[in-house]
């Protein structure tokens, strides 16, 4: 299943503007650039005056597959938001594998946990997470 995107911009009064980018399907090396370009485009559309606050909401609830390209994409978009002055929030995928990967990446400090409000505080790997942990001999 290829990546499908939909964009929306809403104004939330004194909280500023929220720009939503809904992704469904797969986020991998083939689709990460498309998603990155779409994220920058929706922020530019939502924030014509950079002095006004804007938050980019990446809704990945319908993402079924995520590889390291998606984690790197999240890191890049977060860094650009810090540099350009806009906020970022991520809605976790409903599929368990992409969510485990994102939780694991957050636990390693690859991006701030506050980007994903649904994540509990620091989590510990469980037996169901064993596919994420490999030993090197």
PDB file of C-alpha atoms in Angstrom:
ATOM      1  CA  UNK A   1       0.000   0.000   0.000  1.00  0.00           C
ATOM      2  CA  UNK A   2       1.433   3.329  -1.012  1.00  0.00           C
ATOM      3  CA  UNK A   3       1.422   6.449   1.109  1.00  0.00           C
ATOM      4  CA  UNK A   4      -1.694   8.604   0.879  1.00  0.00           C
ATOM      5  CA  UNK A   5      -1.828  12.141   2.277  1.00  0.00           C
ATOM      6  CA  UNK A   6      -4.501  14.682   3.143  1.00  0.00           C
ATOM      7  CA  UNK A   7      -3.902  18.214   4.386  1.00  0.00           C
ATOM      8  CA  UNK A   8      -5.972  20.557   6.558  1.00  0.00           C
ATOM      9  CA  UNK A   9      -5.382  23.936   8.172  1.00  0.00           C
ATOM     10  CA  UNK A  10      -7.476  25.172  11.110  1.00  0.00           C
ATOM     11  CA  UNK A  11      -7.257  28.274  13.239  1.00  0.00           C
ATOM     12  CA  UNK A  12      -7.649  27.637  16.939  1.00  0.00           C
ATOM     13  CA  UNK A  13      -8.072  31.151  18.315  1.00  0.00           C
ATOM     14  CA  UNK A  14      -5.413  32.197  20.808  1.00  0.00           C
ATOM     15  CA  UNK A  15      -3.638  28.840  20.457  1.00  0.00           C
ATOM     16  CA  UNK A  16      -2.638  29.782  16.942  1.00  0.00           C
ATOM     17  CA  UNK A  17      -2.998  27.761  13.797  1.00  0.00           C
ATOM     18  CA  UNK A  18      -2.913  23.982  13.587  1.00  0.00           C
ATOM     19  CA  UNK A  19      -1.857  22.444  10.300  1.00  0.00           C
ATOM     20  CA  UNK A  20      -2.736  18.766   9.978  1.00  0.00           C
ATOM     21  CA  UNK A  21      -1.102  16.273   7.678  1.00  0.00           C
ATOM     22  CA  UNK A  22      -2.848  12.906   7.701  1.00  0.00           C
ATOM     23  CA  UNK A  23      -0.822   9.994   6.344  1.00  0.00           C
ATOM     24  CA  UNK A  24      -2.033   6.473   5.667  1.00  0.00           C
ATOM     25  CA  UNK A  25      -0.229   3.491   4.254  1.00  0.00           C
ATOM     26  CA  UNK A  26       3.528   3.017   4.416  1.00  0.00           C
ATOM     27  CA  UNK A  27       6.275   5.415   5.416  1.00  0.00           C
ATOM     28  CA  UNK A  28       9.532   4.118   4.005  1.00  0.00           C
ATOM     29  CA  UNK A  29      12.485   5.368   1.983  1.00  0.00           C
ATOM     30  CA  UNK A  30      10.283   5.680  -1.113  1.00  0.00           C
ATOM     31  CA  UNK A  31       7.634   7.859   0.557  1.00  0.00           C
ATOM     32  CA  UNK A  32       9.581   9.817   3.204  1.00  0.00           C
ATOM     33  CA  UNK A  33      10.592  12.612   0.804  1.00  0.00           C
ATOM     34  CA  UNK A  34       7.004  13.041  -0.357  1.00  0.00           C
ATOM     35  CA  UNK A  35       5.813  13.278   3.247  1.00  0.00           C
ATOM     36  CA  UNK A  36       8.597  15.726   4.151  1.00  0.00           C
ATOM     37  CA  UNK A  37       7.725  18.015   1.228  1.00  0.00           C
ATOM     38  CA  UNK A  38       4.027  17.861   2.121  1.00  0.00           C
ATOM     39  CA  UNK A  39       4.786  18.732   5.756  1.00  0.00           C
ATOM     40  CA  UNK A  40       6.763  21.819   4.750  1.00  0.00           C
ATOM     41  CA  UNK A  41       4.047  22.840   2.268  1.00  0.00           C
ATOM     42  CA  UNK A  42       1.218  22.599   4.809  1.00  0.00           C
ATOM     43  CA  UNK A  43       3.213  24.633   7.354  1.00  0.00           C
ATOM     44  CA  UNK A  44       3.982  27.286   4.724  1.00  0.00           C
ATOM     45  CA  UNK A  45       0.294  27.457   3.803  1.00  0.00           C
ATOM     46  CA  UNK A  46      -0.812  27.661   7.433  1.00  0.00           C
ATOM     47  CA  UNK A  47       1.839  30.140   8.479  1.00  0.00           C
ATOM     48  CA  UNK A  48       2.130  32.970   5.932  1.00  0.00           C
ATOM     49  CA  UNK A  49       3.218  35.292   8.783  1.00  0.00           C
ATOM     50  CA  UNK A  50       5.977  33.528  10.752  1.00  0.00           C
ATOM     51  CA  UNK A  51       5.351  35.659  13.849  1.00  0.00           C
ATOM     52  CA  UNK A  52       2.077  33.794  14.478  1.00  0.00           C
ATOM     53  CA  UNK A  53       2.267  30.413  16.214  1.00  0.00           C
ATOM     54  CA  UNK A  54       1.586  27.308  14.173  1.00  0.00           C
ATOM     55  CA  UNK A  55       1.638  23.650  15.162  1.00  0.00           C
ATOM     56  CA  UNK A  56       2.081  20.900  12.610  1.00  0.00           C
ATOM     57  CA  UNK A  57       0.061  17.831  13.575  1.00  0.00           C
ATOM     58  CA  UNK A  58       1.295  14.681  11.873  1.00  0.00           C
ATOM     59  CA  UNK A  59      -1.581  12.220  12.062  1.00  0.00           C
ATOM     60  CA  UNK A  60      -0.044   8.810  11.481  1.00  0.00           C
ATOM     61  CA  UNK A  61      -2.952   6.837  12.973  1.00  0.00           C
ATOM     62  CA  UNK A  62      -3.551   4.991   9.674  1.00  0.00           C
ATOM     63  CA  UNK A  63       0.133   4.256   8.981  1.00  0.00           C
ATOM     64  CA  UNK A  64       0.543   0.481   8.707  1.00  0.00           C
ATOM     65  CA  UNK A  65       4.307   0.296   8.094  1.00  0.00           C
ATOM     66  CA  UNK A  66       7.170   2.492   9.259  1.00  0.00           C
ATOM     67  CA  UNK A  67      10.880   1.946   8.839  1.00  0.00           C
ATOM     68  CA  UNK A  68      13.885   3.975   9.962  1.00  0.00           C
ATOM     69  CA  UNK A  69      13.201   6.493   7.174  1.00  0.00           C
ATOM     70  CA  UNK A  70      10.066   7.512   9.057  1.00  0.00           C
ATOM     71  CA  UNK A  71      11.997   7.940  12.307  1.00  0.00           C
ATOM     72  CA  UNK A  72      14.616  10.062  10.524  1.00  0.00           C
ATOM     73  CA  UNK A  73      11.830  12.043   8.871  1.00  0.00           C
ATOM     74  CA  UNK A  74      10.338  12.811  12.281  1.00  0.00           C
ATOM     75  CA  UNK A  75      13.756  13.919  13.549  1.00  0.00           C
ATOM     76  CA  UNK A  76      14.244  16.189  10.513  1.00  0.00           C
ATOM     77  CA  UNK A  77      10.784  17.768  10.737  1.00  0.00           C
ATOM     78  CA  UNK A  78      11.251  18.360  14.476  1.00  0.00           C
ATOM     79  CA  UNK A  79      14.631  20.049  13.876  1.00  0.00           C
ATOM     80  CA  UNK A  80      13.154  22.253  11.140  1.00  0.00           C
ATOM     81  CA  UNK A  81      10.283  23.236  13.419  1.00  0.00           C
ATOM     82  CA  UNK A  82      12.710  24.277  16.157  1.00  0.00           C
ATOM     83  CA  UNK A  83      14.760  26.270  13.659  1.00  0.00           C
ATOM     84  CA  UNK A  84      11.757  27.971  12.040  1.00  0.00           C
ATOM     85  CA  UNK A  85       9.642  28.469  15.154  1.00  0.00           C
ATOM     86  CA  UNK A  86       6.714  26.116  14.675  1.00  0.00           C
ATOM     87  CA  UNK A  87       5.500  23.319  16.912  1.00  0.00           C
ATOM     88  CA  UNK A  88       5.103  19.656  16.122  1.00  0.00           C
ATOM     89  CA  UNK A  89       2.781  16.974  17.448  1.00  0.00           C
ATOM     90  CA  UNK A  90       2.473  13.356  16.333  1.00  0.00           C
ATOM     91  CA  UNK A  91      -0.578  11.120  16.534  1.00  0.00           C
ATOM     92  CA  UNK A  92       0.632   7.541  16.851  1.00  0.00           C
ATOM     93  CA  UNK A  93      -0.206   4.813  14.349  1.00  0.00           C
ATOM     94  CA  UNK A  94      -2.904   2.392  15.457  1.00  0.00           C
ATOM     95  CA  UNK A  95      -0.822  -0.510  14.108  1.00  0.00           C
ATOM     96  CA  UNK A  96       1.398  -1.958  16.855  1.00  0.00           C
ATOM     97  CA  UNK A  97       4.690  -2.364  14.947  1.00  0.00           C
ATOM     98  CA  UNK A  98       5.132   1.303  13.902  1.00  0.00           C
ATOM     99  CA  UNK A  99       4.106   2.426  17.394  1.00  0.00           C
ATOM    100  CA  UNK A 100       6.702   0.136  18.997  1.00  0.00           C
ATOM    101  CA  UNK A 101       9.403   1.531  16.710  1.00  0.00           C
ATOM    102  CA  UNK A 102       8.469   5.123  17.590  1.00  0.00           C
ATOM    103  CA  UNK A 103       8.342   4.323  21.303  1.00  0.00           C
ATOM    104  CA  UNK A 104      11.729   2.631  21.086  1.00  0.00           C
ATOM    105  CA  UNK A 105      13.207   5.638  19.242  1.00  0.00           C
ATOM    106  CA  UNK A 106      11.780   8.024  21.854  1.00  0.00           C
ATOM    107  CA  UNK A 107      13.192   5.865  24.656  1.00  0.00           C
ATOM    108  CA  UNK A 108      16.612   6.153  23.016  1.00  0.00           C
ATOM    109  CA  UNK A 109      16.243   9.953  22.922  1.00  0.00           C
ATOM    110  CA  UNK A 110      16.122  10.217  19.135  1.00  0.00           C
ATOM    111  CA  UNK A 111      13.346  12.798  19.492  1.00  0.00           C
ATOM    112  CA  UNK A 112      11.559  14.360  22.479  1.00  0.00           C
ATOM    113  CA  UNK A 113       8.812  12.230  24.011  1.00  0.00           C
ATOM    114  CA  UNK A 114       6.530  15.289  24.262  1.00  0.00           C
ATOM    115  CA  UNK A 115       6.063  15.119  20.470  1.00  0.00           C
ATOM    116  CA  UNK A 116       3.878  12.093  21.119  1.00  0.00           C
ATOM    117  CA  UNK A 117       1.408  12.852  23.916  1.00  0.00           C
ATOM    118  CA  UNK A 118       0.005   9.299  23.831  1.00  0.00           C
ATOM    119  CA  UNK A 119       3.322   7.751  24.878  1.00  0.00           C
ATOM    120  CA  UNK A 120       3.630   6.938  28.560  1.00  0.00           C
ATOM    121  CA  UNK A 121       6.617   8.229  30.457  1.00  0.00           C
ATOM    122  CA  UNK A 122       9.825   6.266  29.872  1.00  0.00           C
ATOM    123  CA  UNK A 123       8.830   2.760  28.907  1.00  0.00           C
ATOM    124  CA  UNK A 124      10.800  -0.416  29.312  1.00  0.00           C
ATOM    125  CA  UNK A 125      11.023  -3.121  26.663  1.00  0.00           C
ATOM    126  CA  UNK A 126       8.712  -6.054  27.238  1.00  0.00           C
ATOM    127  CA  UNK A 127       8.769  -9.557  25.847  1.00  0.00           C
ATOM    128  CA  UNK A 128       6.469  -8.386  23.058  1.00  0.00           C
ATOM    129  CA  UNK A 129       9.128  -5.819  22.063  1.00  0.00           C
ATOM    130  CA  UNK A 130      11.828  -8.448  21.581  1.00  0.00           C
ATOM    131  CA  UNK A 131      11.709  -8.012  17.810  1.00  0.00           C
ATOM    132  CA  UNK A 132      13.177  -4.529  18.310  1.00  0.00           C
ATOM    133  CA  UNK A 133      16.096  -5.672  20.404  1.00  0.00           C
ATOM    134  CA  UNK A 134      18.912  -7.671  18.883  1.00  0.00           C
ATOM    135  CA  UNK A 135      22.187  -8.722  20.406  1.00  0.00           C
ATOM    136  CA  UNK A 136      25.490  -8.359  18.648  1.00  0.00           C
ATOM    137  CA  UNK A 137      28.006 -11.069  19.328  1.00  0.00           C
TER     138      UNK A 137
END
